[in-house]
mmCIF file of C-alpha atoms and ligand atoms in Angstrom:
data_model
loop_
_atom_site.group_PDB
_atom_site.id
_atom_site.type_symbol
_atom_site.label_atom_id
_atom_site.label_comp_id
_atom_site.label_asym_id
_atom_site.label_seq_id
_atom_site.Cartn_x
_atom_site.Cartn_y
_atom_site.Cartn_z
ATOM 1 C CA MET A 80 27.811 -15.313 1.302
ATOM 2 C CA LYS A 81 30.128 -18.061 -0.083
ATOM 3 C CA HIS A 82 28.959 -20.763 2.312
ATOM 4 C CA ILE A 83 25.287 -19.853 1.981
ATOM 5 C CA THR A 84 23.682 -22.609 -0.078
ATOM 6 C CA CYS A 85 19.993 -22.448 0.833
ATOM 7 C CA ILE A 86 17.315 -20.125 2.232
ATOM 8 C CA GLU A 87 17.665 -21.741 5.682
ATOM 9 C CA ASP A 88 21.305 -20.561 5.768
ATOM 10 C CA LEU A 89 20.104 -16.992 5.131
ATOM 11 C CA ARG A 90 17.531 -17.424 7.900
ATOM 12 C CA GLN A 91 20.214 -18.483 10.387
ATOM 13 C CA LEU A 92 22.433 -15.547 9.419
ATOM 14 C CA HIS A 93 19.497 -13.134 9.690
ATOM 15 C CA LYS A 94 18.824 -14.500 13.180
ATOM 16 C CA ARG A 95 22.443 -13.825 14.208
ATOM 17 C CA ARG A 96 22.739 -10.354 12.663
ATOM 18 C CA VAL A 97 19.413 -8.652 13.420
ATOM 19 C CA PRO A 98 17.884 -7.985 16.870
ATOM 20 C CA ARG A 99 15.653 -10.828 18.003
ATOM 21 C CA ALA A 100 12.446 -8.737 17.994
ATOM 22 C CA PHE A 101 12.818 -7.953 14.266
ATOM 23 C CA PHE A 102 13.910 -11.472 13.342
ATOM 24 C CA ASP A 103 10.884 -12.914 15.139
ATOM 25 C CA TYR A 104 8.619 -10.333 13.498
ATOM 26 C CA ALA A 105 9.702 -11.723 10.122
ATOM 27 C CA ASP A 106 9.872 -15.381 11.068
ATOM 28 C CA ARG A 107 6.824 -16.119 13.177
ATOM 29 C CA GLY A 108 3.098 -16.548 12.560
ATOM 30 C CA SER A 109 -0.225 -15.974 14.294
ATOM 31 C CA TYR A 110 -1.524 -17.867 17.356
ATOM 32 C CA THR A 111 -0.595 -21.595 17.300
ATOM 33 C CA GLU A 112 1.213 -21.158 13.947
ATOM 34 C CA ASP A 113 -0.624 -24.202 12.519
ATOM 35 C CA THR A 114 -1.266 -22.426 9.220
ATOM 36 C CA LEU A 115 2.303 -21.114 9.083
ATOM 37 C CA ARG A 116 3.618 -24.688 9.434
ATOM 38 C CA ALA A 117 1.027 -26.137 7.035
ATOM 39 C CA ASN A 118 2.133 -23.772 4.255
ATOM 40 C CA SER A 119 5.579 -25.365 4.000
ATOM 41 C CA ALA A 120 4.604 -28.870 5.166
ATOM 42 C CA ASP A 121 1.856 -29.214 2.528
ATOM 43 C CA LEU A 122 4.196 -28.039 -0.219
ATOM 44 C CA GLN A 123 6.734 -30.676 0.804
ATOM 45 C CA GLN A 124 4.118 -33.458 0.533
ATOM 46 C CA ILE A 125 3.940 -32.873 -3.226
ATOM 47 C CA LYS A 126 6.284 -35.234 -5.048
ATOM 48 C CA PHE A 127 7.771 -34.881 -8.517
ATOM 49 C CA ARG A 128 7.960 -37.337 -11.386
ATOM 50 C CA GLN A 129 11.616 -37.822 -12.209
ATOM 51 C CA ARG A 130 12.134 -38.107 -15.972
ATOM 52 C CA ILE A 131 15.311 -39.293 -17.658
ATOM 53 C CA LEU A 132 17.028 -38.991 -21.022
ATOM 54 C CA VAL A 133 15.168 -35.849 -22.062
ATOM 55 C CA ASP A 134 17.279 -33.087 -23.654
ATOM 56 C CA VAL A 135 17.097 -30.372 -20.997
ATOM 57 C CA SER A 136 19.985 -28.276 -22.293
ATOM 58 C CA LYS A 137 17.763 -25.294 -23.146
ATOM 59 C CA ARG A 138 16.209 -24.599 -19.767
ATOM 60 C CA ASN A 139 14.912 -21.076 -19.441
ATOM 61 C CA LEU A 140 13.022 -19.485 -16.535
ATOM 62 C CA SER A 141 11.708 -16.468 -18.419
ATOM 63 C CA THR A 142 7.986 -15.819 -18.482
ATOM 64 C CA THR A 143 5.479 -12.978 -18.406
ATOM 65 C CA ILE A 144 3.733 -11.568 -15.352
ATOM 66 C CA LEU A 145 0.600 -9.561 -16.145
ATOM 67 C CA GLY A 146 1.821 -9.221 -19.721
ATOM 68 C CA GLU A 147 5.289 -7.911 -18.789
ATOM 69 C CA PRO A 148 8.444 -9.956 -19.376
ATOM 70 C CA SER A 149 9.955 -11.357 -16.190
ATOM 71 C CA ALA A 150 13.220 -13.266 -15.779
ATOM 72 C CA MET A 151 11.412 -15.893 -13.719
ATOM 73 C CA PRO A 152 7.935 -16.538 -12.310
ATOM 74 C CA LEU A 153 8.815 -14.861 -8.999
ATOM 75 C CA ILE A 154 7.764 -11.622 -7.288
ATOM 76 C CA LEU A 155 9.020 -10.101 -4.039
ATOM 77 C CA ALA A 156 5.868 -9.883 -1.873
ATOM 78 C CA PRO A 157 4.999 -6.820 0.188
ATOM 79 C CA VAL A 158 6.727 -7.118 3.568
ATOM 80 C CA GLY A 159 6.325 -4.445 6.242
ATOM 81 C CA LEU A 160 9.241 -2.851 8.120
ATOM 82 C CA LEU A 161 11.981 -4.036 5.740
ATOM 83 C CA GLY A 162 13.908 -0.906 6.673
ATOM 84 C CA MET A 163 14.221 -2.284 10.206
ATOM 85 C CA GLN A 164 15.783 -5.528 8.975
ATOM 86 C CA HIS A 165 18.470 -3.493 7.195
ATOM 87 C CA GLY A 166 18.901 0.274 6.752
ATOM 88 C CA ASP A 167 16.928 1.401 3.654
ATOM 89 C CA GLY A 168 15.812 -2.235 3.321
ATOM 90 C CA GLU A 169 13.046 -1.493 0.814
ATOM 91 C CA ILE A 170 15.524 0.178 -1.553
ATOM 92 C CA HIS A 171 17.973 -2.725 -1.264
ATOM 93 C CA ALA A 172 15.263 -5.322 -1.897
ATOM 94 C CA CYS A 173 13.871 -3.371 -4.854
ATOM 95 C CA ARG A 174 17.326 -3.001 -6.412
ATOM 96 C CA ALA A 175 18.019 -6.732 -6.032
ATOM 97 C CA ALA A 176 14.670 -7.603 -7.630
ATOM 98 C CA GLN A 177 15.216 -5.225 -10.543
ATOM 99 C CA ALA A 178 18.751 -6.494 -11.118
ATOM 100 C CA ALA A 179 17.316 -10.031 -11.249
ATOM 101 C CA GLY A 180 14.560 -8.902 -13.651
ATOM 102 C CA ILE A 181 11.587 -9.615 -11.382
ATOM 103 C CA PRO A 182 8.944 -7.361 -9.730
ATOM 104 C CA PHE A 183 9.285 -5.901 -6.230
ATOM 105 C CA THR A 184 6.182 -4.945 -4.226
ATOM 106 C CA GLN A 185 6.445 -2.139 -1.705
ATOM 107 C CA SER A 186 4.289 -2.540 1.428
ATOM 108 C CA THR A 187 2.144 0.334 2.716
ATOM 109 C CA MET A 188 3.929 -0.339 6.043
ATOM 110 C CA SER A 189 7.381 0.390 4.652
ATOM 111 C CA ILE A 190 10.090 2.401 6.322
ATOM 112 C CA CYS A 191 11.206 4.099 3.065
ATOM 113 C CA SER A 192 8.467 6.065 1.324
ATOM 114 C CA ILE A 193 7.191 5.461 -2.220
ATOM 115 C CA GLU A 194 9.080 8.558 -3.379
ATOM 116 C CA GLU A 195 12.350 7.499 -1.717
ATOM 117 C CA ILE A 196 12.295 4.128 -3.475
ATOM 118 C CA ALA A 197 11.283 5.681 -6.806
ATOM 119 C CA ALA A 198 14.227 8.095 -6.575
ATOM 120 C CA ALA A 199 16.666 5.259 -5.849
ATOM 121 C CA VAL A 200 15.751 2.758 -8.583
ATOM 122 C CA ASP A 201 15.519 2.816 -12.383
ATOM 123 C CA LYS A 202 12.381 0.850 -13.121
ATOM 124 C CA PRO A 203 8.787 0.848 -11.873
ATOM 125 C CA PHE A 204 7.865 -1.283 -8.867
ATOM 126 C CA TRP A 205 4.519 -2.481 -7.501
ATOM 127 C CA PHE A 206 2.734 -0.817 -4.588
ATOM 128 C CA GLN A 207 0.708 -2.717 -1.972
ATOM 129 C CA LEU A 208 -2.211 -0.975 -0.337
ATOM 130 C CA TYR A 209 -3.926 -1.505 3.003
ATOM 131 C CA VAL A 210 -7.214 0.390 2.952
ATOM 132 C CA MET A 211 -7.466 2.456 6.126
ATOM 133 C CA LYS A 212 -10.393 4.315 7.652
ATOM 134 C CA ASP A 213 -9.031 7.667 6.507
ATOM 135 C CA ARG A 214 -10.081 7.388 2.862
ATOM 136 C CA GLY A 215 -8.622 10.812 2.027
ATOM 137 C CA PHE A 216 -5.237 9.429 3.028
ATOM 138 C CA ILE A 217 -5.772 6.265 0.969
ATOM 139 C CA LYS A 218 -6.714 8.347 -2.075
ATOM 140 C CA SER A 219 -3.524 10.397 -1.623
ATOM 141 C CA LEU A 220 -1.443 7.201 -1.287
ATOM 142 C CA ILE A 221 -2.880 5.864 -4.557
ATOM 143 C CA GLU A 222 -2.152 9.201 -6.226
ATOM 144 C CA ARG A 223 1.423 9.047 -4.919
ATOM 145 C CA ALA A 224 1.778 5.511 -6.358
ATOM 146 C CA ILE A 225 0.502 6.814 -9.715
ATOM 147 C CA ALA A 226 2.930 9.769 -9.598
ATOM 148 C CA ALA A 227 5.796 7.366 -8.809
ATOM 149 C CA LYS A 228 4.772 5.314 -11.891
ATOM 150 C CA CYS A 229 4.112 2.145 -9.882
ATOM 151 C CA SER A 230 3.188 -0.519 -12.426
ATOM 152 C CA ALA A 231 0.638 -2.510 -10.378
ATOM 153 C CA LEU A 232 -1.451 -2.014 -7.259
ATOM 154 C CA VAL A 233 -1.615 -4.999 -4.912
ATOM 155 C CA LEU A 234 -4.648 -4.589 -2.701
ATOM 156 C CA THR A 235 -4.358 -6.764 0.399
ATOM 157 C CA VAL A 236 -7.784 -7.993 1.434
ATOM 158 C CA ASP A 237 -7.053 -10.354 4.332
ATOM 159 C CA LEU A 238 -6.135 -7.887 7.088
ATOM 160 C CA GLN A 239 -9.307 -6.101 8.148
ATOM 161 C CA VAL A 240 -8.844 -7.714 11.536
ATOM 162 C CA ILE A 241 -5.336 -8.379 12.754
ATOM 163 C CA GLY A 242 -4.235 -11.901 13.759
ATOM 164 C CA GLN A 243 -2.122 -11.863 16.903
ATOM 165 C CA ARG A 244 1.475 -13.006 16.834
ATOM 166 C CA HIS A 245 2.250 -14.026 20.399
ATOM 167 C CA GLN A 246 5.983 -13.596 19.951
ATOM 168 C CA ASP A 247 5.637 -9.968 18.858
ATOM 169 C CA ILE A 248 3.821 -9.201 22.106
ATOM 170 C CA LYS A 249 6.417 -11.056 24.166
ATOM 171 C CA ASN A 250 9.149 -9.118 22.354
ATOM 172 C CA GLY A 251 7.464 -5.752 22.932
ATOM 173 C CA MET A 252 6.775 -5.282 19.181
ATOM 174 C CA THR A 253 3.608 -3.542 20.302
ATOM 175 C CA VAL A 254 1.999 -0.122 20.021
ATOM 176 C CA PRO A 255 3.759 1.685 21.624
ATOM 177 C CA PRO A 256 6.931 -0.424 21.312
ATOM 178 C CA GLU A 257 8.213 -1.684 24.675
ATOM 179 C CA TRP A 258 11.806 -1.312 25.745
ATOM 180 C CA SER A 259 13.615 -3.611 28.136
ATOM 181 C CA LEU A 260 17.169 -4.052 29.325
ATOM 182 C CA SER A 261 17.513 -7.339 27.445
ATOM 183 C CA LYS A 262 16.322 -5.664 24.253
ATOM 184 C CA LEU A 263 18.858 -2.858 24.653
ATOM 185 C CA ILE A 264 21.627 -5.404 25.282
ATOM 186 C CA ASP A 265 20.522 -7.331 22.184
ATOM 187 C CA PHE A 266 20.616 -4.141 20.071
ATOM 188 C CA ALA A 267 24.016 -3.181 21.491
ATOM 189 C CA SER A 268 25.408 -6.603 20.560
ATOM 190 C CA LYS A 269 24.566 -5.958 16.871
ATOM 191 C CA PRO A 270 26.494 -2.738 16.138
ATOM 192 C CA SER A 271 26.622 -3.222 12.358
ATOM 193 C CA TRP A 272 22.842 -3.561 12.250
ATOM 194 C CA VAL A 273 22.461 -0.410 14.414
ATOM 195 C CA ALA A 274 24.882 1.530 12.186
ATOM 196 C CA GLY A 275 23.062 0.386 9.031
ATOM 197 C CA VAL A 276 19.636 1.358 10.341
ATOM 198 C CA MET A 277 20.966 4.707 11.620
ATOM 199 C CA ARG A 278 22.447 5.423 8.171
ATOM 200 C CA GLY A 279 19.061 4.650 6.589
ATOM 201 C CA LYS A 280 16.768 7.453 5.511
ATOM 202 C CA ARG A 281 14.145 6.693 8.169
ATOM 203 C CA ARG A 282 13.199 4.649 11.232
ATOM 204 C CA SER A 283 9.478 5.191 10.958
ATOM 205 C CA PHE A 284 6.658 4.473 8.471
ATOM 206 C CA GLY A 285 7.817 6.525 5.466
ATOM 207 C CA ASN A 286 4.475 6.497 3.646
ATOM 208 C CA ILE A 287 2.569 7.815 6.651
ATOM 209 C CA VAL A 288 5.008 10.348 8.122
ATOM 210 C CA GLY A 289 3.745 13.808 7.254
ATOM 211 C CA HIS A 290 0.121 12.718 7.366
ATOM 212 C CA VAL A 291 -0.158 12.509 11.151
ATOM 213 C CA LYS A 292 0.740 15.356 13.515
ATOM 214 C CA ASP A 293 4.045 14.958 15.393
ATOM 215 C CA THR A 294 4.853 12.336 12.842
ATOM 216 C CA GLU A 295 8.467 11.817 13.703
ATOM 217 C CA ASP A 296 7.204 10.335 16.971
ATOM 218 C CA LEU A 297 7.025 6.633 16.075
ATOM 219 C CA THR A 298 4.748 5.874 19.026
ATOM 220 C CA LYS A 299 2.052 8.302 17.862
ATOM 221 C CA LEU A 300 2.420 7.199 14.289
ATOM 222 C CA ALA A 301 2.147 3.513 15.208
ATOM 223 C CA ALA A 302 -0.912 4.203 17.361
ATOM 224 C CA TRP A 303 -2.596 6.116 14.525
ATOM 225 C CA THR A 304 -1.800 3.335 12.059
ATOM 226 C CA ALA A 305 -3.105 0.611 14.394
ATOM 227 C CA SER A 306 -6.367 2.532 14.848
ATOM 228 C CA GLN A 307 -6.823 2.846 11.089
ATOM 229 C CA PHE A 308 -7.468 -0.765 10.023
ATOM 230 C CA ASP A 309 -11.002 -0.717 8.714
ATOM 231 C CA THR A 310 -13.400 -3.506 9.648
ATOM 232 C CA THR A 311 -16.085 -2.060 7.343
ATOM 233 C CA LEU A 312 -14.039 -2.755 4.211
ATOM 234 C CA ASN A 313 -16.130 -4.613 1.595
ATOM 235 C CA TRP A 314 -16.448 -5.274 -2.147
ATOM 236 C CA LYS A 315 -17.953 -1.805 -2.815
ATOM 237 C CA ASP A 316 -14.623 -0.293 -1.725
ATOM 238 C CA ILE A 317 -12.945 -2.222 -4.545
ATOM 239 C CA ASP A 318 -15.155 -0.276 -7.018
ATOM 240 C CA TRP A 319 -14.007 2.962 -5.366
ATOM 241 C CA ILE A 320 -10.344 1.966 -5.667
ATOM 242 C CA ARG A 321 -10.919 0.920 -9.274
ATOM 243 C CA SER A 322 -12.269 4.402 -9.955
ATOM 244 C CA ILE A 323 -9.028 6.020 -8.697
ATOM 245 C CA TRP A 324 -6.387 3.499 -9.815
ATOM 246 C CA PRO A 325 -6.287 3.165 -13.618
ATOM 247 C CA GLY A 326 -3.596 0.475 -13.802
ATOM 248 C CA LYS A 327 -3.237 -3.232 -13.070
ATOM 249 C CA LEU A 328 -5.005 -4.359 -9.916
ATOM 250 C CA ILE A 329 -4.138 -7.495 -7.945
ATOM 251 C CA LEU A 330 -6.227 -8.718 -4.992
ATOM 252 C CA LYS A 331 -3.994 -10.428 -2.442
ATOM 253 C CA GLY A 332 -5.223 -12.792 0.250
ATOM 254 C CA ILE A 333 -7.830 -15.003 -1.396
ATOM 255 C CA LEU A 334 -8.295 -18.553 -0.073
ATOM 256 C CA ASP A 335 -11.909 -19.313 -0.931
ATOM 257 C CA VAL A 336 -13.448 -20.259 -4.291
ATOM 258 C CA GLU A 337 -16.527 -18.064 -3.774
ATOM 259 C CA ASP A 338 -14.322 -15.049 -3.043
ATOM 260 C CA ALA A 339 -12.232 -15.862 -6.114
ATOM 261 C CA GLU A 340 -15.419 -15.868 -8.246
ATOM 262 C CA ILE A 341 -16.404 -12.416 -6.961
ATOM 263 C CA ALA A 342 -12.831 -11.203 -7.493
ATOM 264 C CA ALA A 343 -13.028 -12.343 -11.126
ATOM 265 C CA LYS A 344 -15.894 -9.867 -11.639
ATOM 266 C CA SER A 345 -14.317 -7.061 -9.600
ATOM 267 C CA GLY A 346 -12.164 -5.547 -12.329
ATOM 268 C CA ALA A 347 -8.937 -7.030 -10.917
ATOM 269 C CA GLN A 348 -6.520 -8.632 -13.377
ATOM 270 C CA ALA A 349 -4.981 -11.061 -10.878
ATOM 271 C CA ILE A 350 -5.368 -12.586 -7.443
ATOM 272 C CA VAL A 351 -2.813 -13.888 -5.002
ATOM 273 C CA VAL A 352 -3.888 -17.135 -3.359
ATOM 274 C CA SER A 353 -2.454 -16.392 0.074
ATOM 275 C CA ASN A 354 -3.049 -16.695 3.804
ATOM 276 C CA HIS A 355 -0.616 -13.849 4.505
ATOM 277 C CA GLY A 356 2.155 -16.326 5.226
ATOM 278 C CA GLY A 357 0.284 -17.838 8.208
ATOM 279 C CA ARG A 358 0.188 -14.468 9.966
ATOM 280 C CA GLN A 359 -3.579 -13.944 9.910
ATOM 281 C CA LEU A 360 -6.316 -16.645 10.205
ATOM 282 C CA ASP A 361 -4.672 -19.455 12.149
ATOM 283 C CA GLY A 362 -6.464 -22.682 11.217
ATOM 284 C CA ALA A 363 -7.001 -21.569 7.618
ATOM 285 C CA PRO A 364 -5.867 -24.115 5.026
ATOM 286 C CA SER A 365 -2.407 -23.840 3.570
ATOM 287 C CA SER A 366 -2.293 -21.796 0.373
ATOM 288 C CA ILE A 367 -1.238 -24.826 -1.682
ATOM 289 C CA GLU A 368 -4.214 -26.863 -0.428
ATOM 290 C CA VAL A 369 -6.731 -24.439 -1.945
ATOM 291 C CA LEU A 370 -4.759 -23.448 -5.047
ATOM 292 C CA PRO A 371 -6.047 -26.193 -7.432
ATOM 293 C CA GLU A 372 -9.759 -25.523 -6.807
ATOM 294 C CA ILE A 373 -9.303 -21.769 -7.270
ATOM 295 C CA VAL A 374 -7.335 -22.329 -10.505
ATOM 296 C CA ASP A 375 -10.114 -24.648 -11.769
ATOM 297 C CA GLU A 376 -12.797 -22.081 -11.025
ATOM 298 C CA VAL A 377 -11.265 -18.771 -12.148
ATOM 299 C CA GLY A 378 -7.908 -19.586 -13.767
ATOM 300 C CA SER A 379 -9.254 -18.749 -17.214
ATOM 301 C CA GLN A 380 -10.536 -15.330 -16.083
ATOM 302 C CA LEU A 381 -7.737 -14.062 -13.830
ATOM 303 C CA GLU A 382 -3.983 -14.479 -13.544
ATOM 304 C CA ILE A 383 -3.387 -16.625 -10.471
ATOM 305 C CA MET A 384 -0.428 -15.825 -8.275
ATOM 306 C CA PHE A 385 0.527 -17.855 -5.225
ATOM 307 C CA ASP A 386 2.339 -17.370 -1.939
ATOM 308 C CA GLY A 387 2.858 -19.070 1.393
ATOM 309 C CA GLY A 388 5.682 -21.325 2.490
ATOM 310 C CA ILE A 389 8.009 -21.047 -0.490
ATOM 311 C CA ARG A 390 11.540 -21.732 0.697
ATOM 312 C CA THR A 391 12.974 -23.573 -2.332
ATOM 313 C CA GLY A 392 12.857 -23.554 -6.119
ATOM 314 C CA MET A 393 11.166 -26.951 -5.765
ATOM 315 C CA ASP A 394 8.295 -25.170 -3.973
ATOM 316 C CA ILE A 395 7.951 -22.719 -6.887
ATOM 317 C CA MET A 396 7.777 -25.696 -9.281
ATOM 318 C CA ARG A 397 5.071 -27.304 -7.107
ATOM 319 C CA ALA A 398 2.893 -24.184 -7.158
ATOM 320 C CA LEU A 399 3.332 -23.752 -10.923
ATOM 321 C CA ALA A 400 2.486 -27.439 -11.431
ATOM 322 C CA LEU A 401 -0.793 -26.871 -9.590
ATOM 323 C CA GLY A 402 -1.719 -23.927 -11.796
ATOM 324 C CA ALA A 403 -0.134 -20.772 -10.381
ATOM 325 C CA LYS A 404 1.251 -18.458 -13.065
ATOM 326 C CA SER A 405 3.827 -16.947 -10.691
ATOM 327 C CA CYS A 406 4.809 -17.024 -7.008
ATOM 328 C CA MET A 407 5.478 -14.400 -4.387
ATOM 329 C CA ILE A 408 8.006 -14.846 -1.600
ATOM 330 C CA GLY A 409 7.999 -12.967 1.698
ATOM 331 C CA ARG A 410 10.250 -14.488 4.348
ATOM 332 C CA ALA A 411 12.703 -16.073 1.887
ATOM 333 C CA TYR A 412 13.929 -12.651 0.770
ATOM 334 C CA ALA A 413 13.407 -10.910 4.123
ATOM 335 C CA TYR A 414 15.913 -13.416 5.576
ATOM 336 C CA GLY A 415 18.313 -12.490 2.768
ATOM 337 C CA LEU A 416 17.895 -8.791 3.525
ATOM 338 C CA GLY A 417 18.559 -9.284 7.244
ATOM 339 C CA ALA A 418 21.528 -11.520 6.454
ATOM 340 C CA GLY A 419 23.225 -9.246 3.928
ATOM 341 C CA GLY A 420 21.219 -6.333 2.525
ATOM 342 C CA GLU A 421 20.940 -6.133 -1.271
ATOM 343 C CA ALA A 422 23.498 -8.932 -1.750
ATOM 344 C CA GLY A 423 21.479 -11.143 0.606
ATOM 345 C CA VAL A 424 18.252 -10.565 -1.335
ATOM 346 C CA ALA A 425 20.111 -11.220 -4.595
ATOM 347 C CA LYS A 426 21.438 -14.444 -3.040
ATOM 348 C CA ALA A 427 17.924 -15.558 -2.059
ATOM 349 C CA ILE A 428 16.642 -14.966 -5.603
ATOM 350 C CA ASP A 429 19.659 -16.738 -7.097
ATOM 351 C CA ILE A 430 19.254 -19.776 -4.818
ATOM 352 C CA LEU A 431 15.597 -20.137 -5.827
ATOM 353 C CA ALA A 432 16.384 -19.643 -9.536
ATOM 354 C CA LYS A 433 19.097 -22.315 -9.499
ATOM 355 C CA GLU A 434 16.934 -24.774 -7.574
ATOM 356 C CA LEU A 435 14.062 -24.225 -10.001
ATOM 357 C CA THR A 436 16.335 -24.716 -13.017
ATOM 358 C CA THR A 437 17.700 -27.972 -11.587
ATOM 359 C CA THR A 438 14.238 -29.252 -10.701
ATOM 360 C CA MET A 439 13.001 -28.511 -14.214
ATOM 361 C CA GLY A 440 15.938 -30.459 -15.630
ATOM 362 C CA LEU A 441 15.322 -33.493 -13.443
ATOM 363 C CA CYS A 442 11.625 -33.413 -14.343
ATOM 364 C CA GLY A 443 12.419 -33.183 -18.056
ATOM 365 C CA VAL A 444 11.120 -29.693 -18.873
ATOM 366 C CA ASN A 445 12.840 -26.729 -20.505
ATOM 367 C CA THR A 446 10.354 -23.890 -20.180
ATOM 368 C CA ILE A 447 8.000 -22.426 -17.579
ATOM 369 C CA ALA A 448 5.093 -22.826 -20.010
ATOM 370 C CA GLU A 449 5.636 -26.612 -20.027
ATOM 371 C CA ILE A 450 5.160 -26.927 -16.257
ATOM 372 C CA ASP A 451 1.825 -28.443 -15.325
ATOM 373 C CA ASP A 452 0.629 -31.385 -13.268
ATOM 374 C CA HIS A 453 2.355 -33.880 -15.544
ATOM 375 C CA VAL A 454 5.563 -33.067 -13.613
ATOM 376 C CA LEU A 455 3.985 -34.413 -10.420
ATOM 377 C CA ALA A 456 3.934 -37.998 -9.148
ATOM 378 C CA VAL A 457 0.403 -38.990 -8.198
HETATM 379 C C1 FNR B 209 4.148 -9.922 5.411
HETATM 380 N N1 FNR B 209 3.082 -9.909 4.518
HETATM 381 C C2 FNR B 209 2.512 -8.707 4.154
HETATM 382 N N2 FNR B 209 1.543 -8.674 3.197
HETATM 383 C C3 FNR B 209 1.004 -7.505 2.801
HETATM 384 O O1 FNR B 209 0.150 -7.513 1.927
HETATM 385 N N3 FNR B 209 1.439 -6.327 3.350
HETATM 386 C C4 FNR B 209 2.391 -6.278 4.327
HETATM 387 O O2 FNR B 209 2.759 -5.206 4.798
HETATM 388 C C5 FNR B 209 2.929 -7.507 4.771
HETATM 389 N N4 FNR B 209 3.871 -7.540 5.761
HETATM 390 C C6 FNR B 209 4.520 -8.715 6.056
HETATM 391 C C7 FNR B 209 5.575 -8.709 6.972
HETATM 392 C C8 FNR B 209 6.291 -9.874 7.184
HETATM 393 C C9 FNR B 209 7.463 -9.839 8.119
HETATM 394 C C10 FNR B 209 5.947 -11.064 6.506
HETATM 395 C C11 FNR B 209 6.740 -12.329 6.710
HETATM 396 C C12 FNR B 209 4.882 -11.084 5.649
HETATM 397 C C13 FNR B 209 2.686 -11.155 3.838
HETATM 398 C C14 FNR B 209 3.545 -11.393 2.590
HETATM 399 O O3 FNR B 209 3.238 -10.445 1.601
HETATM 400 C C15 FNR B 209 3.306 -12.793 1.991
HETATM 401 O O4 FNR B 209 1.945 -12.992 1.783
HETATM 402 C C16 FNR B 209 3.868 -13.897 2.883
HETATM 403 O O5 FNR B 209 5.105 -13.525 3.439
HETATM 404 C C17 FNR B 209 4.042 -15.176 2.071
HETATM 405 O O6 FNR B 209 4.502 -16.221 2.872
HETATM 406 P P1 FNR B 209 6.052 -16.612 3.018
HETATM 407 O O7 FNR B 209 6.678 -16.517 1.653
HETATM 408 O O8 FNR B 209 6.637 -15.627 3.974
HETATM 409 O O9 FNR B 209 5.992 -17.979 3.568
#
């Protein structure tokens, strides 16, 4: 890890260490990948105002997220299949987040189950929910998250219909998964990855195993899961979830002001302005493009979180300057996990924290609360 200085270094190491199909699953986006590219490109267009001769000796990243203290305005986003990037990947990512004093969000589509993570860590984590057709199963998942003392429910609302990632199909990341000689050779050339995944608790969707018959058969489980995404999902279902989940509720995947206005009346405490990291509606605006109008409209009613394209601490500063209260990262830490397990995730968080601290200093601010659009060059 000594020569790793930026998130791109972690990405390159991830690419070398993990089979290509799993690296591409993390790295790529839907269809033409226009929205995936726009997320980072639009962030980079935003320029800072350099300020000089301001005492910036007391810089401090600490803040609150939904009323809880957090070491920095950063959250690990829900990312599916982390346990295939590194054995027990969800546990490693959660431990790194908790050691850094920031929240970790477990995806419904995790390899480790809610209970396995809860048993392996000291503090509560967040749980992300995809609402599936089988509402009995969803109710039981929410009850399991309550029993595991998860401290927030992140309801993802932008995946009723699944955007296609061409590369996943080409790589055989399909239902059922496709095997080929080149894939087997690729796996065989990464023995430490194979050993790590084999040592892990599971190689299948840990939250769903046990619910479907013959559940240790990944093919059947994947087919059941793929058939479960519910195109009928609508705002009334949010009321139903509210009636079961008593805690903090975050709606993730909002890009439109009208949707944000409805969300503000839905009983949720926060929204994540997000296009699912350019993995869903290709041609949707970048998250940063729509952030300011959503903050203007509902920022006083809801806590606004942001994700999409964050690869540097400068990007976090940009999103905060445009009104986000905190940021989620997906790929930036998934690369760290693939590159080096818990230490790799810790490295990703540390890189972003140091870059944010430096950027604050060069913009003349000491605290997160001071960051607003006055740090930007117009
Ligand atoms: C995701 N994302 C995601 N979101 C979600 O709500 N549930 C999930 O299971 C997943 N799975 C997932 C897998 C992978 C490999 C990626 C890269 C992303 C979306 C994620 O939470 C977040 O919105 C994006 O990753 C943010 O964009 P960046 O930070 O990756 O650019």
